[in-house]
Amino acid sequence: MLPPFEAAMTRPYRLLFVCLGNICRSPSAEGIMNHLIQQRSLSGQITCDSAGTSSYHIGSSPDRRMSAAAVQQGITLSGAARQFEPADFEAFDLILAMDGDNYRNILALDRSGAYAHKVKLICQFCRHFKDREVPDPYYGGESGFKYVIDLLRDACEGLLEQVEPQVRA
Ligand code: 4NP
């Protein structure tokens, strides 16, 4: 279930993807979703951004190994890492965490619990993969980065299937 969205005619539906460093998984989810949005002529109706729960890599470009895996699938990664901030709860309609730690760290910033309904684990939208979380590829090899792209493509396609009827309504 997605949170209610009643402003489809006046503003875009805003998605925020969140991981730890904002240099591997969340920029990949952002790049994949932007690719799907363009393919389906939904530009302007759905917007994407990404952030990290940590401050480790603020200002950095996406990880080279992650970008290489994405390019092999026709996806270009862009942007500079930023840290998730409480203002993001208001600024976005849906906040997609890559793993359970990210999910808990995001919710810990929502002291009142007012925004918990906007925060989801992205893998809940997978249609084929059984994973509950997107594994952190940072300390692993090339295959881990490729796996992240394949998993996120499945999750983003499933997510878009749910968001699209809301923005076309
Ligand atoms: P991300 O990957 O959360 O997918 O961007 C990581 C990036 C950096 C680190 C860990 C995970 N790090 O420990 O610096």
mmCIF file of C-alpha atoms and ligand atoms in Angstrom:
data_model
loop_
_atom_site.group_PDB
_atom_site.id
_atom_site.type_symbol
_atom_site.label_atom_id
_atom_site.label_comp_id
_atom_site.label_asym_id
_atom_site.label_seq_id
_atom_site.Cartn_x
_atom_site.Cartn_y
_atom_site.Cartn_z
ATOM 1 C CA MET A 1 0.000 0.000 0.000
ATOM 2 C CA LEU A 2 1.233 3.478 -0.904
ATOM 3 C CA PRO A 3 0.456 6.577 1.187
ATOM 4 C CA PRO A 4 -2.517 8.598 -0.116
ATOM 5 C CA PHE A 5 -1.658 11.033 -2.894
ATOM 6 C CA GLU A 6 -4.257 13.584 -3.920
ATOM 7 C CA ALA A 7 -2.259 16.263 -5.689
ATOM 8 C CA ALA A 8 -1.496 14.484 -8.963
ATOM 9 C CA MET A 9 -2.786 17.340 -11.089
ATOM 10 C CA THR A 10 -0.777 20.049 -9.383
ATOM 11 C CA ARG A 11 2.628 18.631 -8.605
ATOM 12 C CA PRO A 12 4.786 15.583 -9.301
ATOM 13 C CA TYR A 13 4.895 12.503 -7.098
ATOM 14 C CA ARG A 14 8.224 12.686 -5.302
ATOM 15 C CA LEU A 15 10.357 9.610 -4.574
ATOM 16 C CA LEU A 16 13.441 9.582 -2.350
ATOM 17 C CA PHE A 17 15.796 6.580 -2.336
ATOM 18 C CA VAL A 18 17.985 6.180 0.747
ATOM 19 C CA CYS A 19 21.031 4.015 1.547
ATOM 20 C CA LEU A 20 24.035 4.474 3.866
ATOM 21 C CA GLY A 21 26.552 6.412 1.779
ATOM 22 C CA ASN A 22 24.442 7.667 -1.159
ATOM 23 C CA ILE A 23 27.189 6.579 -3.560
ATOM 24 C CA CYS A 24 26.127 3.014 -4.530
ATOM 25 C CA ARG A 25 22.583 1.725 -4.008
ATOM 26 C CA SER A 26 20.422 4.827 -3.741
ATOM 27 C CA PRO A 27 21.940 6.671 -6.735
ATOM 28 C CA SER A 28 21.424 3.429 -8.689
ATOM 29 C CA ALA A 29 17.756 3.270 -7.703
ATOM 30 C CA GLU A 30 17.416 6.938 -8.691
ATOM 31 C CA GLY A 31 19.094 6.336 -12.075
ATOM 32 C CA ILE A 32 17.042 3.219 -12.810
ATOM 33 C CA MET A 33 13.769 4.888 -11.856
ATOM 34 C CA ASN A 34 14.575 7.975 -13.936
ATOM 35 C CA HIS A 35 15.278 5.655 -16.882
ATOM 36 C CA LEU A 36 11.894 3.916 -16.445
ATOM 37 C CA ILE A 37 10.101 7.257 -16.005
ATOM 38 C CA GLN A 38 11.562 8.505 -19.281
ATOM 39 C CA GLN A 39 10.693 5.280 -21.108
ATOM 40 C CA ARG A 40 7.062 5.597 -19.970
ATOM 41 C CA SER A 41 6.761 9.328 -20.726
ATOM 42 C CA LEU A 42 6.154 10.136 -17.050
ATOM 43 C CA SER A 43 8.796 12.883 -16.793
ATOM 44 C CA GLY A 44 7.358 15.779 -14.835
ATOM 45 C CA GLN A 45 4.807 13.544 -13.131
ATOM 46 C CA ILE A 46 7.246 11.599 -10.964
ATOM 47 C CA THR A 47 10.541 13.003 -9.649
ATOM 48 C CA CYS A 48 13.416 11.169 -7.945
ATOM 49 C CA ASP A 49 16.206 12.045 -5.560
ATOM 50 C CA SER A 50 18.522 10.052 -3.290
ATOM 51 C CA ALA A 51 20.305 10.500 0.025
ATOM 52 C CA GLY A 52 22.408 8.629 2.582
ATOM 53 C CA THR A 53 21.782 8.165 6.286
ATOM 54 C CA SER A 54 25.491 8.828 6.938
ATOM 55 C CA SER A 55 27.648 11.875 6.291
ATOM 56 C CA TYR A 56 30.605 9.737 5.091
ATOM 57 C CA HIS A 57 30.546 10.721 1.429
ATOM 58 C CA ILE A 58 28.765 14.081 1.286
ATOM 59 C CA GLY A 59 29.499 15.772 -2.039
ATOM 60 C CA SER A 60 30.931 12.634 -3.694
ATOM 61 C CA SER A 61 29.916 11.330 -7.112
ATOM 62 C CA PRO A 62 28.479 7.818 -7.388
ATOM 63 C CA ASP A 63 31.046 5.048 -6.801
ATOM 64 C CA ARG A 64 32.997 4.215 -10.020
ATOM 65 C CA ARG A 65 32.295 0.487 -9.677
ATOM 66 C CA MET A 66 28.575 1.153 -9.273
ATOM 67 C CA SER A 67 28.503 3.499 -12.248
ATOM 68 C CA ALA A 68 30.303 0.906 -14.392
ATOM 69 C CA ALA A 69 27.735 -1.775 -13.533
ATOM 70 C CA ALA A 70 24.902 0.643 -14.264
ATOM 71 C CA VAL A 71 26.307 1.738 -17.636
ATOM 72 C CA GLN A 72 26.432 -1.919 -18.717
ATOM 73 C CA GLN A 73 22.637 -1.926 -18.328
ATOM 74 C CA GLY A 74 22.189 1.412 -20.116
ATOM 75 C CA ILE A 75 21.740 3.421 -16.919
ATOM 76 C CA THR A 76 23.714 6.607 -16.193
ATOM 77 C CA LEU A 77 24.278 7.570 -12.553
ATOM 78 C CA SER A 78 24.666 11.208 -11.579
ATOM 79 C CA GLY A 79 24.471 13.598 -8.653
ATOM 80 C CA ALA A 80 26.468 14.318 -5.519
ATOM 81 C CA ALA A 81 25.926 12.493 -2.225
ATOM 82 C CA ARG A 82 23.930 14.235 0.467
ATOM 83 C CA GLN A 83 22.719 13.207 3.898
ATOM 84 C CA PHE A 84 19.063 12.463 4.653
ATOM 85 C CA GLU A 85 17.531 15.277 6.726
ATOM 86 C CA PRO A 86 14.244 15.557 8.649
ATOM 87 C CA ALA A 87 12.938 18.090 6.084
ATOM 88 C CA ASP A 88 12.863 15.186 3.603
ATOM 89 C CA PHE A 89 9.843 13.733 5.412
ATOM 90 C CA GLU A 90 7.732 16.654 4.175
ATOM 91 C CA ALA A 91 9.512 17.101 0.855
ATOM 92 C CA PHE A 92 8.811 13.566 -0.449
ATOM 93 C CA ASP A 93 5.732 11.389 -0.897
ATOM 94 C CA LEU A 94 7.552 8.092 -0.547
ATOM 95 C CA ILE A 95 10.931 7.303 1.045
ATOM 96 C CA LEU A 96 12.482 4.002 -0.034
ATOM 97 C CA ALA A 97 15.126 2.482 2.234
ATOM 98 C CA MET A 98 17.601 -0.022 0.787
ATOM 99 C CA ASP A 99 18.046 -2.103 3.953
ATOM 100 C CA GLY A 100 16.769 -2.525 7.490
ATOM 101 C CA ASP A 101 19.471 -0.348 9.034
ATOM 102 C CA ASN A 102 18.629 2.510 6.669
ATOM 103 C CA TYR A 103 14.932 2.004 7.430
ATOM 104 C CA ARG A 104 15.440 2.151 11.205
ATOM 105 C CA ASN A 105 17.822 5.121 10.971
ATOM 106 C CA ILE A 106 15.293 7.071 8.904
ATOM 107 C CA LEU A 107 12.448 6.272 11.320
ATOM 108 C CA ALA A 108 14.629 7.302 14.276
ATOM 109 C CA LEU A 109 14.575 10.851 12.867
ATOM 110 C CA ASP A 110 10.765 10.855 12.828
ATOM 111 C CA ARG A 111 10.288 11.446 16.548
ATOM 112 C CA SER A 112 6.522 11.926 16.344
ATOM 113 C CA GLY A 113 5.927 8.957 14.045
ATOM 114 C CA ALA A 114 3.978 11.276 11.758
ATOM 115 C CA TYR A 115 5.829 10.144 8.634
ATOM 116 C CA ALA A 116 6.259 6.413 9.228
ATOM 117 C CA HIS A 117 3.605 5.677 6.594
ATOM 118 C CA LYS A 118 5.859 7.248 3.928
ATOM 119 C CA VAL A 119 8.890 5.044 4.668
ATOM 120 C CA LYS A 120 9.146 1.627 2.974
ATOM 121 C CA LEU A 121 11.777 -1.004 2.244
ATOM 122 C CA ILE A 122 12.280 -0.916 -1.514
ATOM 123 C CA CYS A 123 12.433 -4.718 -1.800
ATOM 124 C CA GLN A 124 8.768 -4.960 -0.849
ATOM 125 C CA PHE A 125 8.076 -3.875 -4.440
ATOM 126 C CA CYS A 126 10.131 -6.681 -6.065
ATOM 127 C CA ARG A 127 8.160 -8.945 -8.371
ATOM 128 C CA HIS A 128 10.811 -11.606 -9.047
ATOM 129 C CA PHE A 129 13.671 -11.331 -6.535
ATOM 130 C CA LYS A 130 13.011 -12.720 -3.059
ATOM 131 C CA ASP A 131 15.494 -10.449 -1.236
ATOM 132 C CA ARG A 132 14.172 -8.422 1.704
ATOM 133 C CA GLU A 133 17.039 -5.902 1.471
ATOM 134 C CA VAL A 134 19.422 -4.547 -1.155
ATOM 135 C CA PRO A 135 22.843 -5.930 -0.129
ATOM 136 C CA ASP A 136 25.603 -3.389 0.456
ATOM 137 C CA PRO A 137 28.088 -3.923 -2.405
ATOM 138 C CA TYR A 138 30.757 -1.498 -1.135
ATOM 139 C CA TYR A 139 33.297 -3.990 0.238
ATOM 140 C CA GLY A 140 32.624 -6.723 -2.314
ATOM 141 C CA GLY A 141 33.491 -7.524 -5.919
ATOM 142 C CA GLU A 142 32.085 -6.674 -9.328
ATOM 143 C CA SER A 143 29.311 -9.275 -9.191
ATOM 144 C CA GLY A 144 27.790 -7.558 -6.147
ATOM 145 C CA PHE A 145 27.400 -4.309 -8.059
ATOM 146 C CA LYS A 146 25.773 -6.098 -10.983
ATOM 147 C CA TYR A 147 23.401 -7.859 -8.568
ATOM 148 C CA VAL A 148 22.346 -4.504 -7.077
ATOM 149 C CA ILE A 149 21.396 -3.214 -10.539
ATOM 150 C CA ASP A 150 19.365 -6.334 -11.385
ATOM 151 C CA LEU A 151 17.593 -6.327 -8.009
ATOM 152 C CA LEU A 152 16.839 -2.607 -8.130
ATOM 153 C CA ARG A 153 15.487 -2.839 -11.663
ATOM 154 C CA ASP A 154 12.978 -5.445 -10.454
ATOM 155 C CA ALA A 155 12.061 -3.333 -7.401
ATOM 156 C CA CYS A 156 11.746 -0.101 -9.401
ATOM 157 C CA GLU A 157 9.542 -1.743 -12.038
ATOM 158 C CA GLY A 158 7.253 -3.058 -9.285
ATOM 159 C CA LEU A 159 7.224 0.311 -7.540
ATOM 160 C CA LEU A 160 6.422 2.181 -10.738
ATOM 161 C CA GLU A 161 3.560 -0.214 -11.422
ATOM 162 C CA GLN A 162 1.987 1.016 -8.158
ATOM 163 C CA VAL A 163 2.834 4.710 -8.517
ATOM 164 C CA GLU A 164 1.851 5.086 -12.187
ATOM 165 C CA PRO A 165 -1.937 4.712 -11.673
ATOM 166 C CA GLN A 166 -1.797 7.369 -8.953
ATOM 167 C CA VAL A 167 -0.119 9.962 -11.170
ATOM 168 C CA ARG A 168 -2.224 9.131 -14.224
ATOM 169 C CA ALA A 169 -5.429 9.378 -12.157
HETATM 170 P P1 4NP B 1 25.783 2.715 -0.244
HETATM 171 O O1 4NP B 1 27.183 1.921 -0.081
HETATM 172 O O2 4NP B 1 25.200 2.846 1.133
HETATM 173 O O3 4NP B 1 25.012 1.825 -1.134
HETATM 174 O O4 4NP B 1 26.159 4.056 -0.873
HETATM 175 C C1 4NP B 1 28.165 2.250 0.831
HETATM 176 C C2 4NP B 1 28.999 3.318 0.604
HETATM 177 C C3 4NP B 1 29.995 3.613 1.497
HETATM 178 C C4 4NP B 1 30.166 2.837 2.641
HETATM 179 C C5 4NP B 1 29.312 1.767 2.877
HETATM 180 C C6 4NP B 1 28.313 1.474 1.978
HETATM 181 N N1 4NP B 1 31.199 3.139 3.575
HETATM 182 O O5 4NP B 1 31.351 2.389 4.545
HETATM 183 O O6 4NP B 1 31.933 4.120 3.362
#
